[in-house]
GROMACS .gro file of C-alpha atoms in nm:
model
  393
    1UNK     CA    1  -1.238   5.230  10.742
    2UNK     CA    2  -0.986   4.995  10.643
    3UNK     CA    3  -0.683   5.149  10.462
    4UNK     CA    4  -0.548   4.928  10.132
    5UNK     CA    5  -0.230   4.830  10.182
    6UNK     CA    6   0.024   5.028   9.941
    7UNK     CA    7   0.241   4.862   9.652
    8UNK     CA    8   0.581   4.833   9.743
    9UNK     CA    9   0.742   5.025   9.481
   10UNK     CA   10   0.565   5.312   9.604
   11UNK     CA   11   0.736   5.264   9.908
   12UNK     CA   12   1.055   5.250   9.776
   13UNK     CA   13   1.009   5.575   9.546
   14UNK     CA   14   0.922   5.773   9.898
   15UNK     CA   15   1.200   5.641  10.055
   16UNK     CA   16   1.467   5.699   9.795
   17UNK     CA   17   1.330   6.093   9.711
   18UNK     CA   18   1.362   6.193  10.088
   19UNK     CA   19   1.707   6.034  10.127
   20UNK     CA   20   1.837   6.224   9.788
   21UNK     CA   21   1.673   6.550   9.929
   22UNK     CA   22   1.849   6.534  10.213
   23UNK     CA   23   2.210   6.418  10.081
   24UNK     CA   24   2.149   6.710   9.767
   25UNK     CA   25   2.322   7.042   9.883
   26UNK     CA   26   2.167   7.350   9.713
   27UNK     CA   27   2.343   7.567   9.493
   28UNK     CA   28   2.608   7.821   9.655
   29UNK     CA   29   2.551   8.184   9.576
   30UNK     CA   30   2.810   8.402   9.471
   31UNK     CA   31   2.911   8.698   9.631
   32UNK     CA   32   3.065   9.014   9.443
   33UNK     CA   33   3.111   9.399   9.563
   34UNK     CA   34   3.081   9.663   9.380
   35UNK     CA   35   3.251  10.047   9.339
   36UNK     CA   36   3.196  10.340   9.091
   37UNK     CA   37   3.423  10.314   8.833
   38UNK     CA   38   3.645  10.600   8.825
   39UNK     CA   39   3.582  10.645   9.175
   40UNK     CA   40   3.791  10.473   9.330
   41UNK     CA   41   4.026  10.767   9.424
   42UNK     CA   42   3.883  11.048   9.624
   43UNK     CA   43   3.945  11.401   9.729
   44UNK     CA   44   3.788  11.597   9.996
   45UNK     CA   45   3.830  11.911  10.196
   46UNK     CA   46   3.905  11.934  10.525
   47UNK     CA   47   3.616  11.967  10.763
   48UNK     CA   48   3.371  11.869  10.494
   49UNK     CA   49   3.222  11.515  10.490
   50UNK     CA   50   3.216  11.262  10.237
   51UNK     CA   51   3.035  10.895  10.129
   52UNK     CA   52   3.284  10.600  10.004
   53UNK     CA   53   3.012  10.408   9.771
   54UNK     CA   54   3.049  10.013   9.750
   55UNK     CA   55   2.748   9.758   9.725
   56UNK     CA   56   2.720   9.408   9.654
   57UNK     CA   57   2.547   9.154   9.464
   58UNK     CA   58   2.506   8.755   9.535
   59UNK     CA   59   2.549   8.567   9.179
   60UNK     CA   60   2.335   8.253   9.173
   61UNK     CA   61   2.118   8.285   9.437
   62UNK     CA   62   1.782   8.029   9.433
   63UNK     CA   63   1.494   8.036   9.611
   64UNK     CA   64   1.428   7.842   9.904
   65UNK     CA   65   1.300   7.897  10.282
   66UNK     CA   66   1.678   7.937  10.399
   67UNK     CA   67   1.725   8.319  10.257
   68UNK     CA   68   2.126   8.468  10.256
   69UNK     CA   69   2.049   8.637  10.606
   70UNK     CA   70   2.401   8.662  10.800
   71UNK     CA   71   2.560   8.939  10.644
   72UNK     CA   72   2.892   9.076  10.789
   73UNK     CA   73   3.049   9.440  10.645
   74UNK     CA   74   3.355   9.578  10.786
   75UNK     CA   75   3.555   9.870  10.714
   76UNK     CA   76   3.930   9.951  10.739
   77UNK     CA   77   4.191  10.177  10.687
   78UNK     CA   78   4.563  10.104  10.558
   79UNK     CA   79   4.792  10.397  10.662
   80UNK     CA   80   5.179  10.372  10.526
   81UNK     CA   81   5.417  10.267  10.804
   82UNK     CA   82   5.094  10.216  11.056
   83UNK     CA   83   4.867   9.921  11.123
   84UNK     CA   84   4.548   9.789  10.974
   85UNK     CA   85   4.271  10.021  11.157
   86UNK     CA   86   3.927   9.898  11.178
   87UNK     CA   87   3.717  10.176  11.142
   88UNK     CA   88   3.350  10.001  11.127
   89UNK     CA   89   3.233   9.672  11.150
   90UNK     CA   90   2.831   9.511  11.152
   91UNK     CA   91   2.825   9.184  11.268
   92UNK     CA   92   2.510   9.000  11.333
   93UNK     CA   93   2.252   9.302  11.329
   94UNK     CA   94   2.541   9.497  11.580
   95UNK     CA   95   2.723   9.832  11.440
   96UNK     CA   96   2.985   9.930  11.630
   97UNK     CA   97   3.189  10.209  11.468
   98UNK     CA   98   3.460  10.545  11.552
   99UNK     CA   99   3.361  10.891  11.622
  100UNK     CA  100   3.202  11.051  11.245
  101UNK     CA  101   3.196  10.695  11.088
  102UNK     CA  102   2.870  10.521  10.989
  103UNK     CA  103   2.719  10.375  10.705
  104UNK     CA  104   2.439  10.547  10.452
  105UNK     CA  105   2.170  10.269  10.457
  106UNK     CA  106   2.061  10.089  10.758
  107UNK     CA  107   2.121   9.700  10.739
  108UNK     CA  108   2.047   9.422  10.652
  109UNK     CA  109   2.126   9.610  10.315
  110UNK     CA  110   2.328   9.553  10.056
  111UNK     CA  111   2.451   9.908   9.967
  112UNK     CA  112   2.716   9.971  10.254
  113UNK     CA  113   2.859  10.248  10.161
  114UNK     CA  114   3.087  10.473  10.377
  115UNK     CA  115   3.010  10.794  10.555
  116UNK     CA  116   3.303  11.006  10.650
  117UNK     CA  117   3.203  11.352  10.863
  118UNK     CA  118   3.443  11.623  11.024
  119UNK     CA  119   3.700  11.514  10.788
  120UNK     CA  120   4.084  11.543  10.902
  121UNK     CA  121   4.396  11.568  10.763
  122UNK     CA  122   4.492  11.236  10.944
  123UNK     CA  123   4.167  11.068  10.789
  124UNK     CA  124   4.393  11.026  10.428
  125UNK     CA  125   4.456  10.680  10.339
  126UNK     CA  126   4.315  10.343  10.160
  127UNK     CA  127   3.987  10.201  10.307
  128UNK     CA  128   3.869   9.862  10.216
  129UNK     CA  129   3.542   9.725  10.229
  130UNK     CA  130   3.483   9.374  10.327
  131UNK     CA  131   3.190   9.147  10.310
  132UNK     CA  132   3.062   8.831  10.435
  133UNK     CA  133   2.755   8.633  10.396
  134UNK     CA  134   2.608   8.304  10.544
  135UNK     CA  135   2.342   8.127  10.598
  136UNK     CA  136   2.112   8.037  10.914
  137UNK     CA  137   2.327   7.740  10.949
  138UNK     CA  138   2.706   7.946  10.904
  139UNK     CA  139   2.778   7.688  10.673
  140UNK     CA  140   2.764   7.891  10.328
  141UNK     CA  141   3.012   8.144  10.266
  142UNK     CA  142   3.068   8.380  10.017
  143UNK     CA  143   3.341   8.665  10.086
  144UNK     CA  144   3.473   8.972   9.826
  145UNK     CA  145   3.621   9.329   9.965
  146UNK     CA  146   3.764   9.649   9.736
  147UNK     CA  147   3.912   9.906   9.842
  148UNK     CA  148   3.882  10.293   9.736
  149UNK     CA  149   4.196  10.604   9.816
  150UNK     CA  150   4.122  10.890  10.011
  151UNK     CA  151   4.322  11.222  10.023
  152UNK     CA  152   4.177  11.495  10.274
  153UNK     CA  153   4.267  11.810  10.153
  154UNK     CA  154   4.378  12.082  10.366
  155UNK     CA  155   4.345  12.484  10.267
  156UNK     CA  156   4.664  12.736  10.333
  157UNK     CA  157   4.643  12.856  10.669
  158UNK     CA  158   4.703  13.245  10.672
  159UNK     CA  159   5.024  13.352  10.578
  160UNK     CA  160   5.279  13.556  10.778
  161UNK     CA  161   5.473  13.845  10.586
  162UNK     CA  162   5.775  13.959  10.653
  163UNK     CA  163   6.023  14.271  10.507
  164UNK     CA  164   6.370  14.141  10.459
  165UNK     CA  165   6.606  14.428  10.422
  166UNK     CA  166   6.610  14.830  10.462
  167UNK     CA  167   6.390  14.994  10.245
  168UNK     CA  168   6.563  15.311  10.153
  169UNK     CA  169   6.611  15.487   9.831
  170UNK     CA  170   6.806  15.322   9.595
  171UNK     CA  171   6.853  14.955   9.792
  172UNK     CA  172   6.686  14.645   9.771
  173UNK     CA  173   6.417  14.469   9.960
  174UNK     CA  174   6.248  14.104   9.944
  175UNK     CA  175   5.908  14.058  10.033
  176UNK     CA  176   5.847  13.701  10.167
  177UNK     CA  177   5.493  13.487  10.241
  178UNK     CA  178   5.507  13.180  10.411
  179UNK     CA  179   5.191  12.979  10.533
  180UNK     CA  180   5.256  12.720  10.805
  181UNK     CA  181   5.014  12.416  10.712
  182UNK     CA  182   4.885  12.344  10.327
  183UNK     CA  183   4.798  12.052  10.118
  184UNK     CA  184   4.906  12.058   9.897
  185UNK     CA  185   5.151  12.315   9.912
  186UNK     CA  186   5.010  12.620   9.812
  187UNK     CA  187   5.103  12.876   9.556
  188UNK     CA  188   5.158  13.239   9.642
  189UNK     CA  189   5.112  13.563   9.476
  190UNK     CA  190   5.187  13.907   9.522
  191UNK     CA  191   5.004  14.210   9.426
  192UNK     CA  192   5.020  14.602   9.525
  193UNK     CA  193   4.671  14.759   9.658
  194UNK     CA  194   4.480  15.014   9.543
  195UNK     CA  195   4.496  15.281   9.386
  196UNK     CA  196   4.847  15.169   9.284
  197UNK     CA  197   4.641  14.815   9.178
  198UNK     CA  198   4.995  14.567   9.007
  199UNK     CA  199   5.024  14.224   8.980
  200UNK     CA  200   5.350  14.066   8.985
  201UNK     CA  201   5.481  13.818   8.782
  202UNK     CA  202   5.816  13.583   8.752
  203UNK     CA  203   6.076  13.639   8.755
  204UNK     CA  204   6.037  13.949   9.028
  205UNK     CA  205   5.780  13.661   9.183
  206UNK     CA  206   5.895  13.287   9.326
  207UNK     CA  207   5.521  13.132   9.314
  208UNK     CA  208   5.655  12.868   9.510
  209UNK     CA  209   5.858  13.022   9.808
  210UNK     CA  210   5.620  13.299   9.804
  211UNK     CA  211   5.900  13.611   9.747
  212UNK     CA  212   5.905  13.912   9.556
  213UNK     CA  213   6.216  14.075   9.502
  214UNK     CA  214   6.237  14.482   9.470
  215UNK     CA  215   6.508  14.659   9.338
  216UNK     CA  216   6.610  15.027   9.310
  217UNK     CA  217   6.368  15.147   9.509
  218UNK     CA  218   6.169  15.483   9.527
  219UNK     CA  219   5.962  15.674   9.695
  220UNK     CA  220   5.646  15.590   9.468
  221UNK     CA  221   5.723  15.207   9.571
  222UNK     CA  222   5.598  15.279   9.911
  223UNK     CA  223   5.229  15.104   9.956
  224UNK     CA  224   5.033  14.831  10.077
  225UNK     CA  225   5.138  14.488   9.922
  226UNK     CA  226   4.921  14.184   9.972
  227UNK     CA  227   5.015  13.783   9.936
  228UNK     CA  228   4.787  13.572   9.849
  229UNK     CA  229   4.854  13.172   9.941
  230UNK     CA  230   4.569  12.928   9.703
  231UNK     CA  231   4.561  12.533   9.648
  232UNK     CA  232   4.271  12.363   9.531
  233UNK     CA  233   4.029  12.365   9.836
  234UNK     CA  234   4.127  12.725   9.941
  235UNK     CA  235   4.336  13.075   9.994
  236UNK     CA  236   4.446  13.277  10.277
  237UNK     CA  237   4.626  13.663  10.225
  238UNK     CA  238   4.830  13.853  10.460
  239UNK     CA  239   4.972  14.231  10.353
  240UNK     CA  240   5.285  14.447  10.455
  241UNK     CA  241   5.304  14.797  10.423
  242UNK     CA  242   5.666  14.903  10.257
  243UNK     CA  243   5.817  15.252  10.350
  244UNK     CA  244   6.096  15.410  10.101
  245UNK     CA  245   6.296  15.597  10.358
  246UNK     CA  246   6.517  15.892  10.183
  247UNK     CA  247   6.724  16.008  10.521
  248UNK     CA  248   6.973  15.831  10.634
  249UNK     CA  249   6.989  15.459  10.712
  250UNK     CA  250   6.974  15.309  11.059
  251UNK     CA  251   7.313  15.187  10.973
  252UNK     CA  252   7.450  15.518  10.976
  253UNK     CA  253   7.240  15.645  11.287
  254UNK     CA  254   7.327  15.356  11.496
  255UNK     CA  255   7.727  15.396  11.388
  256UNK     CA  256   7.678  15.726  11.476
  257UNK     CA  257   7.542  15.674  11.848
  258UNK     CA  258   7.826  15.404  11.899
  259UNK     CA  259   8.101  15.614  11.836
  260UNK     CA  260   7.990  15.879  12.051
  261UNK     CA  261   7.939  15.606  12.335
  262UNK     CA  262   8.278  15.494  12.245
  263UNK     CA  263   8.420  15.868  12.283
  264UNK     CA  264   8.232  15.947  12.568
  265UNK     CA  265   8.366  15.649  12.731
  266UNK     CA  266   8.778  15.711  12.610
  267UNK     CA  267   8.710  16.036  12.769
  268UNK     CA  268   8.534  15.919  13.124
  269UNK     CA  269   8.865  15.695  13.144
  270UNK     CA  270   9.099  15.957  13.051
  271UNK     CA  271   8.941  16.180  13.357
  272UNK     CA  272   8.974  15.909  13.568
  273UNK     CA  273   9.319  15.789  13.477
  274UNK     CA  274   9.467  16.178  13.568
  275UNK     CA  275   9.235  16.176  13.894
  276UNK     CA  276   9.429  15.820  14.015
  277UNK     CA  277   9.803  15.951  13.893
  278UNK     CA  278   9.774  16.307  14.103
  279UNK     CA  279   9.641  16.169  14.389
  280UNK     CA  280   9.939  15.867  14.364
  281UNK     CA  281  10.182  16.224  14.341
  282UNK     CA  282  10.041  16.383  14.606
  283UNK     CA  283  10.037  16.087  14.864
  284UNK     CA  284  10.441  16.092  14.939
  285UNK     CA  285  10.450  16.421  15.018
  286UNK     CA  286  10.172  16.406  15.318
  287UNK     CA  287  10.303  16.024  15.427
  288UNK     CA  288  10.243  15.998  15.815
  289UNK     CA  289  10.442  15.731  15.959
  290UNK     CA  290  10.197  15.641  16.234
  291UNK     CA  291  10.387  15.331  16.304
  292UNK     CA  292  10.734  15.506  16.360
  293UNK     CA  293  10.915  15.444  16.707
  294UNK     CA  294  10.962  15.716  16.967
  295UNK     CA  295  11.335  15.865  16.944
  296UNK     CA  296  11.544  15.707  17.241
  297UNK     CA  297  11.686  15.940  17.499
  298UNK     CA  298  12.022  15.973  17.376
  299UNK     CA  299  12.317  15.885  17.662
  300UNK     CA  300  12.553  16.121  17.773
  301UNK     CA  301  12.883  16.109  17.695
  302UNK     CA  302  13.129  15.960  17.988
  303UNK     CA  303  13.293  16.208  18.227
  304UNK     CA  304  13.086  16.478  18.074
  305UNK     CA  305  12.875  16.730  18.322
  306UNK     CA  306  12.603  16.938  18.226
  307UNK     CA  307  12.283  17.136  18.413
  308UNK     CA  308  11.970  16.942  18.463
  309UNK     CA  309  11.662  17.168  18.326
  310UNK     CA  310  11.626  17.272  18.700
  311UNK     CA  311  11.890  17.415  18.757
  312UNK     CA  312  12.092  17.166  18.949
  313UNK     CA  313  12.423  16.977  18.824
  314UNK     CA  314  12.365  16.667  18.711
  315UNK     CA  315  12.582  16.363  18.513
  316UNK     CA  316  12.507  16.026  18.382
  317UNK     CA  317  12.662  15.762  18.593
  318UNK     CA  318  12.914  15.600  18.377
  319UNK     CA  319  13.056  15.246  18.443
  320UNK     CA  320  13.370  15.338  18.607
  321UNK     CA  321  13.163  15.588  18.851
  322UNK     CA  322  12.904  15.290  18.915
  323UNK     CA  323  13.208  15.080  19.037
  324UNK     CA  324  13.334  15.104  19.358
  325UNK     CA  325  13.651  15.304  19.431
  326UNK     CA  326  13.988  15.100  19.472
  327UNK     CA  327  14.121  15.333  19.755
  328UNK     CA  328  13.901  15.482  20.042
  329UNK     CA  329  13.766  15.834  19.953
  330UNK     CA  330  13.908  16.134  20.039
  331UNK     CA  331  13.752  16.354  20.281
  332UNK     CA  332  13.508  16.592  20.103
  333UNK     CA  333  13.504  16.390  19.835
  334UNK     CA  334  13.168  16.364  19.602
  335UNK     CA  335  12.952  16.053  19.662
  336UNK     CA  336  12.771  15.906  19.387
  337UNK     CA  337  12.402  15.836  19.442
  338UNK     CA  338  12.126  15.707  19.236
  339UNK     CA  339  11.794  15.947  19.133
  340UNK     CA  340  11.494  15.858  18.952
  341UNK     CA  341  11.455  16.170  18.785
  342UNK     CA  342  11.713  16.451  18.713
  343UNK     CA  343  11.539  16.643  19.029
  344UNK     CA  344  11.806  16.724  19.329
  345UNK     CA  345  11.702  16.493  19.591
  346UNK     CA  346  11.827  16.567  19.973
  347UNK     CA  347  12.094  16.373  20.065
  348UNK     CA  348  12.060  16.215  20.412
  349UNK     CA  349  12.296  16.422  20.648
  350UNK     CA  350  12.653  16.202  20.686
  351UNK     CA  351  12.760  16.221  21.087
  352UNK     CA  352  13.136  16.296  21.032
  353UNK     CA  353  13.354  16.090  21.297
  354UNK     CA  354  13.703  16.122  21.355
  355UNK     CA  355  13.924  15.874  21.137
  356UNK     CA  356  13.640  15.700  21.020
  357UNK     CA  357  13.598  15.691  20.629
  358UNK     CA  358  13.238  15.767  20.534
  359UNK     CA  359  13.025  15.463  20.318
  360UNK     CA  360  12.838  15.600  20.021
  361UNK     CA  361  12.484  15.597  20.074
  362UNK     CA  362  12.173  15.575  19.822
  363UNK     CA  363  11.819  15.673  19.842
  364UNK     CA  364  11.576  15.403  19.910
  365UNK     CA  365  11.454  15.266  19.630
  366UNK     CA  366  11.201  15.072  19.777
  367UNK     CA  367  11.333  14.753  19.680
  368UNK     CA  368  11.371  14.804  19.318
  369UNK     CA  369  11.713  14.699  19.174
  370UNK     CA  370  11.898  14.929  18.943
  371UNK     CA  371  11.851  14.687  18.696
  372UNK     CA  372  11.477  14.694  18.700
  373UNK     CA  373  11.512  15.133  18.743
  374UNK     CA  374  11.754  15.136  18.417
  375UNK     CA  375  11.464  14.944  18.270
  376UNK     CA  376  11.218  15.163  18.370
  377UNK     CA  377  11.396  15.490  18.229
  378UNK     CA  378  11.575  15.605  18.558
  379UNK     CA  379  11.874  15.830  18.523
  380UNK     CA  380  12.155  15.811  18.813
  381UNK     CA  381  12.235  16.154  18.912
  382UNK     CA  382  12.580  16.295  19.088
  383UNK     CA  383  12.469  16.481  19.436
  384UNK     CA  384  12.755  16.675  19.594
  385UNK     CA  385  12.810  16.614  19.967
  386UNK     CA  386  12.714  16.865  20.212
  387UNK     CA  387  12.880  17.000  20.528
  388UNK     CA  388  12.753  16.988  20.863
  389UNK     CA  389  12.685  17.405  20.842
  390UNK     CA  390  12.474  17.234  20.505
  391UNK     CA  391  12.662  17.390  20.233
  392UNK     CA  392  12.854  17.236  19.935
  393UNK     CA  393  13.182  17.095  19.997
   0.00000   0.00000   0.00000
């Protein structure tokens, strides 16, 4: 078969509809996200879970074999005086997201809202939604975000109570209720239990420090009495039980135990005080001087002759007997010797010769000087001389 040959300005049609097809760019779709409106503010309890809604549209979207596929969502959280905090992101079919975050419909969709479970105080803040969308090519964009408030709400943790003052008859007492974590802060109120059931109001009642002031009280005030701490997610109570006392206060009982601490002390110190100032009396009178010196033997006075204790005649040498005499000695005349002790020594017998003048003679003293024997306590001693028949002379 033999094909005809075509007219050119057929040819030139073809040619000049495939080149426009391919320089014409299709229409761009718009790209707009959505939220509730008068949602955009939220308020949730903590521990409880919540959903952040937001969805988009795409304005001006045609039809054609290259469908808005690429789709991009992220999620993030503005905290004041902290940084931008990604919290979720899908990106290309991936999710990657923190611990209790994930979105409500699976994508590709085009409701991404927000899931928020085990909900913190530290979760409060402004999340913003963005979204981005593209074709197979990346070459079409189309890009919109919002962004919606979340406060976490946190209940009153229990209250501690606490009695401020003594409660006896006829004084005042404050009741006080303070719970450590609330938000908001929480409100109190006091009440009395049953059967006494009474409600307290202002100005007896601070609502916002959580006191209630008693005055004049009696003993029909005594009872249970019961805060209650409320906000908007919650309450917690505590109670104290309130005693009107009508002895005396323990003011007066612990006065009264100091004083007689205080007496019982005086008096311990007055005890010992006369104790230390009889003994300081009595020590003078029984002073031992353990230190003194032995008395020195006194010396005889010069020339002076006494009896030694045993009965022989005895006298302390004085200087002018220690010296020799200036003229020879008369016959018969006493010869001074030296003694180591006041006992009578015998005097070596004197042979008596004829116009010879007899030498005075002393004990042997072994070699010891008088000085050394003075030293060592000797006394020198007068013996008498004897006759040859051995009697005194």
């Amino acid at each position: 078969m033999v094909s005809l040959p075509r007219p050119p300005a057929t040819s030139l049609l073809r040619f000049l509809f495939l080149g426009l097809s391919t320089l014409a760019s299709p229409s761009r779709a718009q790209l707009e996200l959505h939220v509730p409106a008068g949602l955009t503010k939220l308020k949730a309890a903590e521990g409880a879970e919540v959903v952040l809604p937001a969805w988009y549209t795409l304005q001006g979207q045609v039809s054609s074999s290259r469908p808005w596929e690429l789709l991009t969502v992220m999620w993030f959280l503005e905290q004041e005086g902290k940084d931008l905090n990604q919290v979720l992101a899908y990106i290309s079919g991936t999710t990657s997201s923190k611990s209790g975050v994930s979105l409500v419909y699976s994508m590709p969709s085009q409701n991404v809202s927000l899931r928020l479970q085990d909900l913190q105080e530290k979760d409060s803040g402004s999340y913003r939604c963005s979204v981005n969308v593209q074709d197979h090519q990346g070459i079409k964009r189309s890009h919109s975000s919002k962004t919606l408030e979340l406060s976490v709400l946190v209940p009153p943790a229990s209250p501690s109570c606490h009695l401020l003052g003594v409660p006896r008859v006829g004084t005042n007492v404050t009741l006080s209720c303070q719970s450590p974590r609330s938000k908001p802060a929480a409100q109190y109120q006091w009440e009395r239990a049953p059967p006494s059931s009474q409600v307290f109001f202002a100005p007896v009642l601070d609502a916002i420090r959580g006191s209630l002031s008693l005055t004049n009280l009696s003993s029909p005030m005594s009872g249970v009495y019961i805060c209650k701490a409320h906000n908007e997610v919650g309450s917690a109570q505590c109670n104290v039980t309130l005693e009107v006392s009508t002895g005396p206060g323990p003011a007066v009982v612990a006065g009264a135990v100091v004083g007689t601490l205080v007496g019982l002390g005086l008096l311990a110190g007055l005890v010992l005080l006369y104790q230390r100032r009889s003994k300081a009396l009595e020590e003078p009178a029984n002073d031992i001087k353990e230190d003194a010196a032995a008395p020195r033997t006194l010396p005889w006075p010069k020339g002076s002759d006494t009896i030694s204790k045993n009965g022989t005649l005895s006298s302390v040498t004085s200087a002018r007997a220690l010296r020799h005499p200036q003229g020879p000695p008369r016959p018969g005349a006493l010869t001074p010797t030296l003694s180591l002790s006041s006992q009578v020594l015998p005097s070596p017998r004197l042979p008596r010769t004829d116009g010879a003048q007899p030498q005075p003679t002393s004990p042997s003293t072994g070699g010891v000087s008088s000085s050394a024997l003075s030293r060592m306590g000797a006394v020198p001693v007068m013996v008498p001389a004897q006759s040859q028949a051995g009697s005194l002379v």
